[in-house]
Coordinates of C-alpha atoms in Angstrom, one line a residue:
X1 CA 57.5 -70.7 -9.6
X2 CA 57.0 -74.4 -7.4
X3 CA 55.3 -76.8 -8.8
X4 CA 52.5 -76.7 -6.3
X5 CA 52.2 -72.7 -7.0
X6 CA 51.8 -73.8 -10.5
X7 CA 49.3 -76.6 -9.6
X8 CA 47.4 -74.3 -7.4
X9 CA 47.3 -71.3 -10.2
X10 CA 46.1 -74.0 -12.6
X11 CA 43.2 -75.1 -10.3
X12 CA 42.5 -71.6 -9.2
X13 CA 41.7 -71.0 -13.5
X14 CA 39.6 -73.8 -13.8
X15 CA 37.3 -73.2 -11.0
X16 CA 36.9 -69.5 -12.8
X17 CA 36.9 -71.0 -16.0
X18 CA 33.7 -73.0 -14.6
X19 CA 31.9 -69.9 -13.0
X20 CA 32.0 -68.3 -16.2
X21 CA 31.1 -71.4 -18.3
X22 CA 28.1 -71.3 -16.1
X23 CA 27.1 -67.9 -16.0
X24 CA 26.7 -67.8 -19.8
X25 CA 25.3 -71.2 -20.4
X26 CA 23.1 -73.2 -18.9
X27 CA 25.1 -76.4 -20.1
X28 CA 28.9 -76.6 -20.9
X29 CA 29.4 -74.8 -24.2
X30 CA 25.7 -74.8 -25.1
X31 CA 23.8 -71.7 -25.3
X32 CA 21.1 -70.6 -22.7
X33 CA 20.1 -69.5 -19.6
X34 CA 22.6 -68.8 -17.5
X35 CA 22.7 -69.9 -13.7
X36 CA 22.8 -66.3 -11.8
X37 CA 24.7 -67.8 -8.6
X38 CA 27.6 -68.6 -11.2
X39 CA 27.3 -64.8 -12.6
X40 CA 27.3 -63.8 -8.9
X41 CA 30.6 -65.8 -7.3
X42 CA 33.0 -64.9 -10.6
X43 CA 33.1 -61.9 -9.4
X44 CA 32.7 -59.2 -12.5
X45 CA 29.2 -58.1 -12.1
X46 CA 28.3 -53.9 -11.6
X47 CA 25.0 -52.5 -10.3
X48 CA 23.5 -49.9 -12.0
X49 CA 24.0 -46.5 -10.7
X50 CA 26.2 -48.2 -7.7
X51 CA 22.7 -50.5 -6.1
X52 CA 23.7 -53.7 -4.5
X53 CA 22.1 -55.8 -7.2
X54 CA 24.9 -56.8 -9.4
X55 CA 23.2 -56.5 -12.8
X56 CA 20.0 -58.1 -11.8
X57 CA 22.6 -60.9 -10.5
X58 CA 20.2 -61.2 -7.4
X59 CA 16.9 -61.0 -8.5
X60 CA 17.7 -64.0 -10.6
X61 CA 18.9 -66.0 -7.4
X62 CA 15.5 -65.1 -5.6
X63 CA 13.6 -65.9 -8.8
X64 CA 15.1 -69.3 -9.0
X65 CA 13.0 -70.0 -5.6
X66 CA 14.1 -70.0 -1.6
X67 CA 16.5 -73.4 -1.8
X68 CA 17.9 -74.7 -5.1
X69 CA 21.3 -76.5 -6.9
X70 CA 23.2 -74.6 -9.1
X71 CA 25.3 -76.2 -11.6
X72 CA 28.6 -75.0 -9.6
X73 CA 26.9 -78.1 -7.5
X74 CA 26.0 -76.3 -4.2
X75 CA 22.9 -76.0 -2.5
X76 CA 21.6 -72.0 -2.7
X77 CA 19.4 -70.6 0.0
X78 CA 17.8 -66.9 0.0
X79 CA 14.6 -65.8 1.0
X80 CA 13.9 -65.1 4.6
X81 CA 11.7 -68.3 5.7
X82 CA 14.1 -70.6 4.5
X83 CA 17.3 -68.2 6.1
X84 CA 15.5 -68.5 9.2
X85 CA 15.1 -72.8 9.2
X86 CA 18.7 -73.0 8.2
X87 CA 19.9 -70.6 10.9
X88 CA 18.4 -73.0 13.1
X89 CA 20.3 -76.1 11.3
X90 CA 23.2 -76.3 14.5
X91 CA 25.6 -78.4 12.0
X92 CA 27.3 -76.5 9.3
X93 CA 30.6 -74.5 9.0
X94 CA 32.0 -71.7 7.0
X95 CA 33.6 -73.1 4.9
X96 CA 36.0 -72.3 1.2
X97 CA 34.2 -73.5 -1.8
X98 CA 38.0 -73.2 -3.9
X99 CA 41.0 -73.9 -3.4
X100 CA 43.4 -72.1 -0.9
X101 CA 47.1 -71.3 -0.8
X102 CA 46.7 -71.1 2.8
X103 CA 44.2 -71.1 4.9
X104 CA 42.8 -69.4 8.1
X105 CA 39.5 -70.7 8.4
X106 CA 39.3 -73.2 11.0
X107 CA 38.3 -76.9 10.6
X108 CA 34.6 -77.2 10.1
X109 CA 34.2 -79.7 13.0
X110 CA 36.6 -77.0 15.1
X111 CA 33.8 -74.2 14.3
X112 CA 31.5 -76.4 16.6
X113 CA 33.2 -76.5 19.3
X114 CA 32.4 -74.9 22.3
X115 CA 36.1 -73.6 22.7
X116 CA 36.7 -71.9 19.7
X117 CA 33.0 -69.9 20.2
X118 CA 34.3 -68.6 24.0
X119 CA 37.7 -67.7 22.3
X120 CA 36.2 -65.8 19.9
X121 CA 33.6 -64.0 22.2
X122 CA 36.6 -63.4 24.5
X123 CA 38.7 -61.9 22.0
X124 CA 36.0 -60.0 19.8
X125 CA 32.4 -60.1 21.9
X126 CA 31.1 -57.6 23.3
X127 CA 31.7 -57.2 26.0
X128 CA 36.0 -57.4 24.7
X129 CA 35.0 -54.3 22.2
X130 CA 33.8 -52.7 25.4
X131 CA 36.8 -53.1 27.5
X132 CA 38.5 -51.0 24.3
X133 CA 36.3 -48.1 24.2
X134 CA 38.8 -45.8 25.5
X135 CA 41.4 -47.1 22.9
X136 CA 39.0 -47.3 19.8
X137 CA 37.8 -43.6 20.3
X138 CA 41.5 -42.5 21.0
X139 CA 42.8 -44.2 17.0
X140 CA 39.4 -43.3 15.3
X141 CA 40.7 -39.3 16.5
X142 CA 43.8 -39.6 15.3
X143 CA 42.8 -41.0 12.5
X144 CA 40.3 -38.4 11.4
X145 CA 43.2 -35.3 12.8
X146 CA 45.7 -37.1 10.3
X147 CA 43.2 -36.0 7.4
X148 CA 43.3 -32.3 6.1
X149 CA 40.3 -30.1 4.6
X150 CA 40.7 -31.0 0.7
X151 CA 40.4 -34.6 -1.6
X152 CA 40.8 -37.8 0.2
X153 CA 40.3 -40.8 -0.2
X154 CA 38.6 -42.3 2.3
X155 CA 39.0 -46.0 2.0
X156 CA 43.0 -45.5 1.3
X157 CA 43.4 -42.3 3.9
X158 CA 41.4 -43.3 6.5
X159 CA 39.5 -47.3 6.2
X160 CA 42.2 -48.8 5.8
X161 CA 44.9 -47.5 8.3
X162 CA 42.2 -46.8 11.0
X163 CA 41.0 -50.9 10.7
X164 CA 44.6 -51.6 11.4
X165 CA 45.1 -49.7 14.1
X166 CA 42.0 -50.8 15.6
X167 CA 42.4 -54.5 15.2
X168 CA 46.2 -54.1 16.7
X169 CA 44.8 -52.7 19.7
X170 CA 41.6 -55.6 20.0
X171 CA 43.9 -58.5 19.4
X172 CA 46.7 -57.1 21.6
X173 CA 49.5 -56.5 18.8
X174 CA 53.0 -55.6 20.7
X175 CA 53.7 -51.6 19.8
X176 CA 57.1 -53.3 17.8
X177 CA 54.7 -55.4 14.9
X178 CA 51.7 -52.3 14.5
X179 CA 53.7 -51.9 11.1
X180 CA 54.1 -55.9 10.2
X181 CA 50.5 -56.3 11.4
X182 CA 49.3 -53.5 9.2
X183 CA 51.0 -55.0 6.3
X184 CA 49.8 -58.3 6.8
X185 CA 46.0 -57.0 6.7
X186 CA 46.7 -55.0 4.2
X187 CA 47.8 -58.3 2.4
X188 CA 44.7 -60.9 3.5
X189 CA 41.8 -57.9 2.0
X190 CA 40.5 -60.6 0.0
X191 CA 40.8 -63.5 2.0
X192 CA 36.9 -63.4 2.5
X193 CA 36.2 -63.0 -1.1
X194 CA 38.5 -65.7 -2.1
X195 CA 36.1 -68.6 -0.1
X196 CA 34.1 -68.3 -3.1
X197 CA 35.9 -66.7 -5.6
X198 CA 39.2 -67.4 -7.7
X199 CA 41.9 -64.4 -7.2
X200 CA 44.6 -64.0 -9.0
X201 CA 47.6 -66.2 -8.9
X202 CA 49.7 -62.7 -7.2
X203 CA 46.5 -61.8 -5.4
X204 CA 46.9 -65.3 -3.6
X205 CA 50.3 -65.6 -3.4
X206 CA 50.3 -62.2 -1.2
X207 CA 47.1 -63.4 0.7
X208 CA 49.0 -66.7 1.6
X209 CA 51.9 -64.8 3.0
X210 CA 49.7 -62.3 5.1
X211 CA 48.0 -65.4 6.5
X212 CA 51.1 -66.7 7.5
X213 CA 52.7 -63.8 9.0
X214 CA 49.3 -62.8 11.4
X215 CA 49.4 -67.0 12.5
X216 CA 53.3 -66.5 13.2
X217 CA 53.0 -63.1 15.2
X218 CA 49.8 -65.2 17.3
X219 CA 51.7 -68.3 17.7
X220 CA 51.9 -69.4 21.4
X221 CA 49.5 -66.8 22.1
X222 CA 45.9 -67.1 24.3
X223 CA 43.5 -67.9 21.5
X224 CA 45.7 -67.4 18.3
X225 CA 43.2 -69.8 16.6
X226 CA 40.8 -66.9 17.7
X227 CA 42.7 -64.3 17.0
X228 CA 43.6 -65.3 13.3
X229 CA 40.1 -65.3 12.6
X230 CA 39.3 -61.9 13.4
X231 CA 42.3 -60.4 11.9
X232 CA 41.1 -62.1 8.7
X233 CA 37.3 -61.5 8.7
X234 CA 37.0 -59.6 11.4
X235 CA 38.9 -56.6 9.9
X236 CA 37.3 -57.2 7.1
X237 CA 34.0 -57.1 8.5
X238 CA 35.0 -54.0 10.0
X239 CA 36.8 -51.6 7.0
X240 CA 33.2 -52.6 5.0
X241 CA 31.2 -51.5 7.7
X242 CA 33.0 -48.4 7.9
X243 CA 33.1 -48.0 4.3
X244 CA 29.1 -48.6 3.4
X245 CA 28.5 -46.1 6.5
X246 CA 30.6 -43.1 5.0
X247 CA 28.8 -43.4 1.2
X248 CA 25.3 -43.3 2.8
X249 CA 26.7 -40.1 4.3
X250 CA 27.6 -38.9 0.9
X251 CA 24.8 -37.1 -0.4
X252 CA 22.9 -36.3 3.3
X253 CA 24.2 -33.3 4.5
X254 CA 21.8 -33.3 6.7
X255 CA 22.6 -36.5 8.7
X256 CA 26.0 -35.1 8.5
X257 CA 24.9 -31.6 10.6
X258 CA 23.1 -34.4 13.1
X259 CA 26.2 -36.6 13.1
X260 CA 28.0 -33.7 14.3
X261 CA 25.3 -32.1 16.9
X262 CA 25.1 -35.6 18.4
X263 CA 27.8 -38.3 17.7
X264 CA 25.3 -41.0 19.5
X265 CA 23.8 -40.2 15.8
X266 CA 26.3 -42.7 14.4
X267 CA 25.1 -45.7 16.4
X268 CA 21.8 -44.9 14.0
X269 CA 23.9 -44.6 10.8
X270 CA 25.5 -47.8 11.1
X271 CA 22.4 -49.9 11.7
X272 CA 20.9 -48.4 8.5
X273 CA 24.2 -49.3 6.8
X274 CA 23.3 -53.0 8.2
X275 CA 19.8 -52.6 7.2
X276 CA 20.4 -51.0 2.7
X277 CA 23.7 -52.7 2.6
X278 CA 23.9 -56.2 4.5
X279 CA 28.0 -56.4 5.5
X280 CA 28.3 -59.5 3.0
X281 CA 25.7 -60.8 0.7
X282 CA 26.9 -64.5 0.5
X283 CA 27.8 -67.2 3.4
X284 CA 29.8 -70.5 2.1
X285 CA 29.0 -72.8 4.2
X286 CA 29.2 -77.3 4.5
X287 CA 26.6 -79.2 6.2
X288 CA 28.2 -81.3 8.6
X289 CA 25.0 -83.5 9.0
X290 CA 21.9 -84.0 7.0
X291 CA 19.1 -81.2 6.9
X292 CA 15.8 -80.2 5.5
X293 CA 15.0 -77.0 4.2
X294 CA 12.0 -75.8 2.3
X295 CA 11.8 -79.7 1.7
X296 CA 14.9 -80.1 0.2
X297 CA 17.3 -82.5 1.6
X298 CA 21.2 -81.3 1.8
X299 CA 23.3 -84.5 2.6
X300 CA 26.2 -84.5 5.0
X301 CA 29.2 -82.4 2.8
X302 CA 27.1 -80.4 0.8
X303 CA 28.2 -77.2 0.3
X304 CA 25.6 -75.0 1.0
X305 CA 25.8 -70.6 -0.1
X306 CA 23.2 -68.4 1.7
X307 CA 22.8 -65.3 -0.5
X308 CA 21.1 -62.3 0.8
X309 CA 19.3 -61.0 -1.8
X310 CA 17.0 -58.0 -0.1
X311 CA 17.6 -54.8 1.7
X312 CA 15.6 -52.5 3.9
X313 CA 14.4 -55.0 5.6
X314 CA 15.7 -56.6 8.9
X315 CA 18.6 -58.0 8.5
X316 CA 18.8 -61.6 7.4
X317 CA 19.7 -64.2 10.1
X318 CA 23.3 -65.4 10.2
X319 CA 23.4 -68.9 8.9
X320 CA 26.3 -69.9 12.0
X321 CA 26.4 -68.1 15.1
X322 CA 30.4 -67.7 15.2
X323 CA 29.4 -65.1 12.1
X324 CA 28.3 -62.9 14.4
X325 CA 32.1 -62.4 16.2
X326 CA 32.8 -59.8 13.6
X327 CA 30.1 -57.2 14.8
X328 CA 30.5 -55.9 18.0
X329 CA 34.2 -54.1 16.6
X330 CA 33.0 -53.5 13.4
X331 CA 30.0 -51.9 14.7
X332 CA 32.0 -50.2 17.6
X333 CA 35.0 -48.9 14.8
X334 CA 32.2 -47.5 12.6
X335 CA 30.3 -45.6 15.3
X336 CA 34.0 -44.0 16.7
X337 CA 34.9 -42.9 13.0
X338 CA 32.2 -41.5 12.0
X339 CA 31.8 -39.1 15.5
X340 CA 35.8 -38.7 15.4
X341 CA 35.6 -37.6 11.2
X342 CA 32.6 -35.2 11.9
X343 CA 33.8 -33.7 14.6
X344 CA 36.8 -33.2 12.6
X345 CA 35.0 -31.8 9.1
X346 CA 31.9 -30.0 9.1
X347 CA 31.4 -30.8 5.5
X348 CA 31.3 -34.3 3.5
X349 CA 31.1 -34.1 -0.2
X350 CA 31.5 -37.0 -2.7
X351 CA 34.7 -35.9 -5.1
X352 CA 33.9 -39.0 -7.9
X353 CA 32.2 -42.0 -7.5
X354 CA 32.9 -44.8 -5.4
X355 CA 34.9 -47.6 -6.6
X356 CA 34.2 -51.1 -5.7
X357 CA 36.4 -54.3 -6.0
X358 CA 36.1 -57.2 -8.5
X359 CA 36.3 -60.4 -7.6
X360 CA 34.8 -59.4 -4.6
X361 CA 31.1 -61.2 -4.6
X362 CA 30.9 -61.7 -0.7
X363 CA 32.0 -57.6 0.3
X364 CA 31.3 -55.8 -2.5
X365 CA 34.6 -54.2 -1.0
X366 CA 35.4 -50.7 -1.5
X367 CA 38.4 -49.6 -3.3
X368 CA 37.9 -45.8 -3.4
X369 CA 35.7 -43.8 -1.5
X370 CA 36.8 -40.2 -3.4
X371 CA 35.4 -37.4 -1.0
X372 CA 36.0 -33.3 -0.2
X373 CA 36.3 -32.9 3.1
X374 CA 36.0 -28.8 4.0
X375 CA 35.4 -26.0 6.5
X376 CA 32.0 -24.5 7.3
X377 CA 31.2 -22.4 3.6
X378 CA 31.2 -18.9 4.6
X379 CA 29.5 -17.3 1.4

């Protein structure tokens, strides 16, 4: 182990070390009330019966008011007035609130640029996803024929290797580095998670080197700043997607029958995936000038966290507009899987429950997705 791998494991503890400090006691080693945005970035809390509310993590956040500072010393908005004045702040950034091995965001100033939002819509807009129809449809099919009538997993069997095959064909990935790129996805999974949350000194290690093999195999490339960042998040945005579609599905048989009847039924599933299960509850972001929100003042290089913490709703405004990048093919990936799968299986049962990530606050990620996937029952 180098001594910067050391130093970086040592930092990565202590950041956790502080999240759970906090989410126990309202003061360093003093007991009390807890601060819930600390209980919500380490990463360990479960919601009852698989809701999206961590343990009540969330309706403490909304409790505490629309804009307040937690003791991990950022600024914490929620509540849908004061989402809607920040999305109209133009000057903040994504941006990692620990440390990173290596990292793929690019500079906050750089997210403000004019450049790197036309690279982005160019390599992952709409109207890009579009010019991919023909591809997308083709790998969600060949996907879905890959699976046979029996147990699957579908986040291991089908997610996961359909997102890569996707993504390869979107950002243009020579037929010769499908299995390097694949790898290298497989690698970054937690790269979103990790903005806010500590992994695990492996965990990061492996992220580190997937991050540097997808900015190798873009290097020299038309937008490789671009195209980094949507084979980070934006396959990421798009396997969760996928994922939160398929477990509403679980237990409606009958959206299933309409799913297969009329595959333009998918474009409904996915936007009521959007709608219970917001893609990721928790934006890190840096204000990159000084703004006013539900009269509190955040000061040039505060780091700011939007937390979504309602469903069933509309969904919640995106704090920065390059956020939105990641929808068109996640949206586009979820509605060709779910036709392609249905087509495919006339039944969808769940086989166990679903498994979801720690460490994971942003995505919620799933892990395992156990399902029986059968023939028409002829009894």
């Amino acid at each position: 182990m180098t001594a910067a791998t050391h130093a970086l494991g040592r930092e990565l503890q202590l950041v956790h070390a502080a999240q759970w400090l906090y989410a126990i006691n309202g003061e360093p080693f003093v007991p009390g009330e807890g601060d819930p945005y600390a209980r919500l970035v380490r990463g360990f809390e479960t919601g009852e019966g698989g809701t999206d509310d961590a343990g009540g993590v969330l309706a403490s956040i909304a409790e505490r008011g629309p804009v307040w500072r937690s003791r991990l010393d950022t600024w914490v908005v929620t509540g849908p007035a004061a989402l809607r004045q920040l999305s109209g702040c133009p000057d903040l950034a994504v941006s990692a609130a620990v440390p990173q091995a290596e990292t793929w965001l690019p500079d906050p100033a750089r997210q403000r640029t004019t450049e790197l939002a036309r690279d982005l819509a160019l390599r992952g807009g709409t109207r890009a996803v579009r010019g991919h129809t023909g591809a997308l449809r083709e790998r969600a099919g060949q996907a879905a024929a890959r699976l046979e009538p029996g147990r699957a997993d579908l986040v291991a069997d089908f997610v996961q290797p359909l997102t890569a095959a996707v993504y390869a064909a979107l950002l243009d990935v020579p037929e010769e580095r499908h299995a390097a790129f694949a790898v290298d996805i497989a690698a970054v999974t937690p790269a979103v998670d990790a903005l806010l949350c500590p992994q695990t000194l492996e965990v990061t290690r492996r992220l580190a080197e997937g991050v540097r093999g997808l900015r190798e195999l873009f290097a020299g490339g038309d937008r490789a700043e671009a195209g980094l960042v949507l084979a980070v998040a934006g396959a990421r945005a798009a396997a969760d997607l996928l994922g939160n579609a398929l477990q509403t599905l679980l237990d409606r048989p009958r959206e299933w029958e309409l799913l297969r009847s009329d595959p333009a039924h998918a474009a409904r599933v996915v936007v009521e995936a959007l709608r219970d299960r917001p893609l990721w509850r928790a934006h890190p972001l840096v204000a990159l000038a000084p703004a006013e929100v539900a009269g509190n003042r955040i000061e040039t290089g505060d780091p700011v966290t939007v937390v979504i913490t309602g469903t069933g709703g509309d969904p919640a405004p995106l704090p920065v507009a390059a956020c939105a990048t990641v929808l068109p093919a996640a949206r586009a990936q979820a509605e060709q899987a779910l036709a392609a799968l249905a087509a495919r299986f006339p039944l969808l049962r769940p086989d166990g429950s679903p498994v979801r990530a720690r460490r994971a606050p942003l995505t919620r990620r799933l892990v395992r997705l156990p399902v029986r996937l059968g023939e028409e029952e002829t009894r």
